[in-house]
Short mmCIF file of C-alpha atoms in Angstrom, two decimals:
data_model
loop_
_atom_site.label_atom_id
_atom_site.label_comp_id
_atom_site.label_asym_id
_atom_site.label_seq_id
_atom_site.Cartn_x
_atom_site.Cartn_y
_atom_site.Cartn_z
CA MET A 1 166.21 67.23 124.12
CA THR A 2 167.30 64.91 126.86
CA VAL A 3 165.39 63.75 129.89
CA ALA A 4 168.23 62.23 131.88
CA PRO A 5 168.76 59.69 133.20
CA THR A 6 166.82 57.03 131.28
CA ARG A 7 163.65 56.28 133.22
CA SER A 8 160.84 53.80 132.81
CA TRP A 9 157.72 52.52 134.50
CA ALA A 10 154.89 50.05 133.93
CA LEU A 11 151.30 50.10 135.18
CA GLU A 12 148.82 47.26 135.20
CA ARG A 13 145.10 47.22 135.87
CA ASN A 14 143.10 44.07 135.23
CA ASP A 15 144.13 42.98 131.73
CA ARG A 16 145.50 46.36 130.61
CA ARG A 17 149.15 47.38 130.77
CA VAL A 18 150.94 50.66 130.02
CA ASP A 19 154.73 50.90 129.58
CA PHE A 20 156.70 54.13 129.49
CA LEU A 21 160.37 54.74 128.72
CA THR A 22 162.18 58.00 128.09
CA GLY A 23 165.82 58.71 127.37
CA PRO A 24 168.23 60.75 125.25
CA THR A 25 167.02 59.52 121.86
CA ALA A 26 163.24 59.15 122.21
CA THR A 27 160.24 58.53 124.44
CA MET A 28 158.15 55.36 124.24
CA PHE A 29 154.55 54.81 125.32
CA ALA A 30 153.12 51.31 124.83
CA GLU A 31 149.62 50.13 125.70
CA SER A 32 148.20 46.61 125.65
CA GLY A 33 144.85 47.61 124.16
CA PRO A 34 143.24 50.01 121.69
CA PHE A 35 143.00 53.72 122.46
CA GLN A 36 141.94 56.98 120.82
CA VAL A 37 143.38 60.44 121.44
CA THR A 38 141.53 63.68 120.79
CA ARG A 39 142.56 66.49 118.46
CA HIS A 40 146.04 67.73 119.33
CA ARG A 41 149.35 68.99 117.96
CA HIS A 42 152.68 67.81 119.37
CA PRO A 43 156.10 69.42 118.70
CA ALA A 44 157.72 66.05 118.00
CA TRP A 45 157.66 63.23 115.51
CA LYS A 46 155.15 60.57 116.56
CA VAL A 47 155.52 57.05 115.26
CA VAL A 48 152.65 54.68 116.07
CA LEU A 49 153.26 50.96 115.52
CA SER A 50 150.35 48.53 115.65
CA LEU A 51 150.78 45.06 117.11
CA ALA A 52 147.68 43.74 115.31
CA GLY A 53 145.00 45.99 113.72
CA PRO A 54 145.20 49.23 111.74
CA ILE A 55 145.98 52.73 113.01
CA GLU A 56 143.86 55.65 111.80
CA VAL A 57 145.09 59.26 111.67
CA ARG A 58 142.61 62.05 110.84
CA HIS A 59 143.83 65.53 109.87
CA ALA A 60 142.73 68.48 107.77
CA ASP A 61 143.54 66.78 104.46
CA GLY A 62 141.75 63.52 105.16
CA VAL A 63 142.11 60.13 106.82
CA MET A 64 145.06 57.74 106.59
CA ALA A 65 145.29 54.22 107.94
CA SER A 66 148.05 51.62 108.10
CA THR A 67 149.83 49.25 110.47
CA GLY A 68 152.37 52.00 111.16
CA MET A 69 152.08 55.77 110.92
CA ILE A 70 154.68 58.55 111.10
CA VAL A 71 153.08 61.85 112.10
CA PRO A 72 155.21 65.00 111.65
CA PRO A 73 155.56 67.72 114.30
CA GLN A 74 152.92 70.43 114.55
CA LEU A 75 150.25 68.55 112.58
CA VAL A 76 146.79 68.94 114.11
CA HIS A 77 145.24 65.47 114.13
CA THR A 78 143.46 62.71 115.99
CA CYS A 79 144.73 59.14 116.23
CA ALA A 80 143.00 55.86 116.99
CA THR A 81 144.39 52.35 117.34
CA SER A 82 142.35 49.16 117.07
CA SER A 83 144.79 46.97 119.01
CA ALA A 84 147.81 47.06 121.28
CA TYR A 85 150.36 49.56 120.06
CA VAL A 86 153.71 51.23 120.65
CA ALA A 87 154.10 54.99 120.19
CA LEU A 88 157.54 56.57 119.82
CA PHE A 89 158.15 60.30 120.13
CA LEU A 90 161.31 61.72 118.54
CA ASP A 91 162.65 65.25 118.76
CA PRO A 92 161.58 67.36 115.75
CA TRP A 93 165.10 67.53 114.32
CA LYS A 94 165.56 63.75 114.21
CA LEU A 95 163.85 62.95 110.88
CA ARG A 96 163.64 64.49 107.41
CA SER A 97 160.79 66.99 107.07
CA ALA A 98 157.46 65.81 105.65
CA PRO A 99 154.26 67.78 104.89
CA GLY A 100 151.91 65.16 106.31
CA PRO A 101 151.61 61.68 107.80
CA CYS A 102 153.53 58.81 106.20
CA ARG A 103 152.46 55.18 106.16
CA LEU A 104 154.64 52.27 107.20
CA ASP A 105 153.65 48.96 105.65
CA VAL A 106 153.61 45.68 107.56
CA ALA A 107 157.25 44.87 106.80
CA GLU A 108 158.47 48.37 107.69
CA THR A 109 156.46 48.41 110.91
CA GLN A 110 157.94 45.06 111.89
CA ARG A 111 161.47 46.29 111.16
CA VAL A 112 161.04 49.12 113.67
CA LEU A 113 159.44 46.80 116.24
CA ASP A 114 162.27 44.29 115.82
CA ALA A 115 164.84 47.06 116.31
CA LEU A 116 163.01 48.27 119.41
CA GLY A 117 162.90 44.80 120.96
CA PRO A 118 160.86 43.94 124.08
CA THR A 119 158.63 46.80 125.21
CA SER A 120 157.08 45.20 128.30
CA GLY A 121 158.66 44.90 131.73
CA ALA A 122 158.58 48.71 132.15
CA GLY A 123 160.30 49.08 128.81
CA ALA A 124 163.59 48.41 130.56
CA HIS A 125 164.90 46.39 127.62
CA ALA A 126 163.52 48.43 124.72
CA ASP A 127 166.28 49.79 122.48
CA LEU A 128 165.19 53.33 121.63
CA ALA A 129 168.44 54.15 119.83
CA ALA A 130 168.10 51.16 117.50
CA ALA A 131 164.48 52.00 116.73
CA CYS A 132 165.43 55.61 115.94
CA ALA A 133 168.22 54.41 113.66
CA GLU A 134 165.78 52.18 111.78
CA LEU A 135 163.29 55.03 111.42
CA THR A 136 166.05 57.24 110.04
CA ARG A 137 166.85 54.60 107.42
CA LEU A 138 163.18 54.34 106.46
CA HIS A 139 162.23 58.02 106.52
CA GLY A 140 165.46 59.98 106.12
CA GLU A 141 167.64 62.02 108.44
CA ALA A 142 167.18 65.72 109.11
CA ALA A 143 169.94 68.31 108.89
CA SER A 144 172.19 68.76 111.92
CA LEU A 145 170.83 70.91 114.72
CA ASP A 146 172.66 74.11 115.66
CA PRO A 147 174.71 73.16 118.76
CA ARG A 148 173.57 76.27 120.62
CA LEU A 149 169.94 75.28 120.19
CA ALA A 150 170.74 71.67 121.08
CA HIS A 151 172.33 72.82 124.34
CA ALA A 152 169.45 75.17 125.11
CA VAL A 153 166.68 72.61 124.74
CA GLY A 154 168.77 70.10 126.68
CA GLU A 155 168.70 72.48 129.65
CA TYR A 156 164.94 72.68 129.91
CA PRO A 157 164.27 69.36 131.69
CA ARG A 158 166.94 69.94 134.34
CA PRO A 159 165.29 70.37 137.76
CA ASP A 160 168.41 71.82 139.40
CA ARG A 161 168.46 75.19 137.69
CA ASP A 162 166.35 78.05 136.41
CA ALA A 163 165.63 77.11 132.80
CA GLY A 164 164.01 80.36 131.73
CA ILE A 165 164.68 81.43 128.14
CA GLU A 166 166.79 84.39 129.26
CA ALA A 167 169.03 82.24 131.46
CA VAL A 168 169.38 79.51 128.83
CA ALA A 169 170.19 82.02 126.07
CA ALA A 170 172.86 83.62 128.27
CA GLY A 171 174.35 80.17 128.82
CA VAL A 172 175.04 79.75 125.10
CA GLY A 173 176.17 83.36 124.60
CA ILE A 174 173.30 84.71 122.50
CA SER A 175 170.24 86.88 123.09
CA PRO A 176 166.80 85.39 123.82
CA SER A 177 165.51 86.76 120.51
CA ARG A 178 168.34 85.07 118.60
CA LEU A 179 167.69 81.78 120.41
CA ARG A 180 164.00 81.98 119.52
CA ALA A 181 164.93 82.67 115.90
CA LEU A 182 167.22 79.63 115.84
CA ALA A 183 164.36 77.41 116.98
CA ARG A 184 161.96 78.89 114.46
CA ASP A 185 164.40 78.68 111.55
CA SER A 186 165.87 75.26 112.42
CA VAL A 187 162.81 73.25 113.39
CA GLY A 188 159.85 75.55 112.75
CA ILE A 189 158.62 75.29 116.34
CA PRO A 190 158.50 78.07 118.95
CA LEU A 191 161.04 77.67 121.71
CA THR A 192 158.34 77.94 124.38
CA ARG A 193 156.58 74.94 122.86
CA LEU A 194 159.79 72.89 122.92
CA ARG A 195 160.14 73.84 126.58
CA GLN A 196 156.58 72.68 127.32
CA TRP A 197 157.28 69.37 125.58
CA ALA A 198 160.47 68.80 127.60
CA ARG A 199 158.69 69.57 130.85
CA LEU A 200 155.75 67.33 129.96
CA ARG A 201 158.13 64.39 129.47
CA VAL A 202 159.66 65.06 132.89
CA ALA A 203 156.23 65.21 134.53
CA VAL A 204 155.02 61.96 132.95
CA ALA A 205 158.20 60.20 134.04
CA ASP A 206 157.44 61.26 137.63
CA LEU A 207 153.71 60.47 137.71
CA PRO A 208 153.78 56.92 139.14
CA ARG A 209 155.76 58.14 142.15
CA GLU A 210 154.05 61.50 142.66
CA THR A 211 150.64 63.09 142.75
CA VAL A 212 149.81 65.00 139.57
CA ALA A 213 150.25 68.27 141.48
CA ALA A 214 153.71 67.29 142.73
CA ALA A 215 154.81 66.06 139.31
CA ALA A 216 153.58 69.31 137.76
CA ALA A 217 155.51 71.41 140.26
CA SER A 218 158.76 69.45 139.92
CA ALA A 219 158.60 69.71 136.11
CA GLY A 220 158.10 73.49 136.16
CA PHE A 221 154.34 73.79 135.52
CA ALA A 222 152.36 76.43 137.38
CA ASP A 223 149.97 73.86 138.84
CA GLN A 224 148.12 70.62 138.13
CA ALA A 225 145.62 72.33 135.82
CA HIS A 226 148.49 73.75 133.74
CA LEU A 227 149.98 70.27 133.32
CA THR A 228 146.60 68.80 132.38
CA ARG A 229 145.92 71.50 129.77
CA THR A 230 149.40 71.09 128.29
CA ALA A 231 149.08 67.29 128.11
CA ARG A 232 145.70 67.53 126.38
CA ARG A 233 146.95 70.13 123.89
CA LEU A 234 150.20 68.31 123.04
CA THR A 235 149.15 64.66 123.26
CA GLY A 236 145.35 64.51 123.06
CA ARG A 237 145.01 62.88 126.47
CA THR A 238 145.28 63.85 130.12
CA PRO A 239 147.22 62.29 133.02
CA SER A 240 143.97 60.90 134.41
CA SER A 241 143.42 58.90 131.19
CA VAL A 242 146.66 57.07 131.94
CA PHE A 243 146.35 56.99 135.72
CA PRO A 244 142.73 56.38 136.81
CA ARG A 245 142.03 54.71 140.17
CA PHE A 246 144.09 51.52 140.04
CA GLU A 247 146.25 49.13 141.95
CA LEU A 248 149.67 50.48 141.04
CA SER A 249 152.31 47.95 140.17
CA ALA A 250 155.23 49.91 138.83
CA LEU A 251 158.88 49.60 138.04
CA THR A 252 161.27 52.47 137.55
CA ARG A 253 164.89 52.48 136.47
CA THR A 254 167.11 55.44 137.30
CA GLU A 255 170.84 55.40 136.59
CA GLY A 256 170.84 51.62 136.55
CA ARG A 257 168.99 51.21 139.86
CA VAL A 258 165.61 49.46 139.87
CA THR A 259 162.90 50.24 142.42
CA ARG A 260 159.51 48.57 142.87
CA TRP A 261 156.50 49.85 144.78
CA GLY A 262 152.78 49.25 145.03
CA CYS A 263 149.90 51.38 146.28
CA GLU A 264 146.32 52.37 145.44
CA ARG A 265 145.95 56.00 144.53
CA LEU A 266 143.63 58.40 142.72
CA VAL A 267 145.55 60.56 140.26
CA GLY A 268 144.11 63.31 138.13
#
């Protein structure tokens, strides 16, 4: 699903930096220090790449650790990094299906990082498409997505129209029940969950410029609490864990235009 146009921001507080970039092929979240997320289940592929120490993923079948980890969609797990890291989120139809997490060794992790390129400076120069291509070579490519489903999920992040399931299904000429079945059969994920994921990406892209409540409303959430619950359930962290009280130094890129701003604000 596409969050268009490509958007990015960077936040700094003391010696810690967070970079975010989202576009048609993937979403990137990079942090300059270690972090741990609580138990969650996201409807996307998550690829965590360590810049120094190991990454640990805990799930029902045990614990796995490596310098790089590929976590499949819908797996309930926790994740902890011991150093700076880059996390990439890919749509669930981007990679070949896997029953559980997969390790990337040091060389494989570095290949993806090299393809991605620079991730600092608001991620403006990171090459998400190249990183996705490298991951496809390493892990395998999934079957093609039904174009009706591809169009439907691409509509969800659009702020200029009603993106309810009924309206989206009508737009591709099928019933809501048939559209839900396509999502279930093609990617094994409920359509409502894909919609929540698309809206969460939109909200996070807006957070440096907006209050949490405003970002929630513009992305289609009922209120700030709804956004916070969704973020915790799908990512294992809340907006306030990314945006505590800080001196905001951010950079955003929208359709090739770059804007800078600075302010102190309490979010979350």
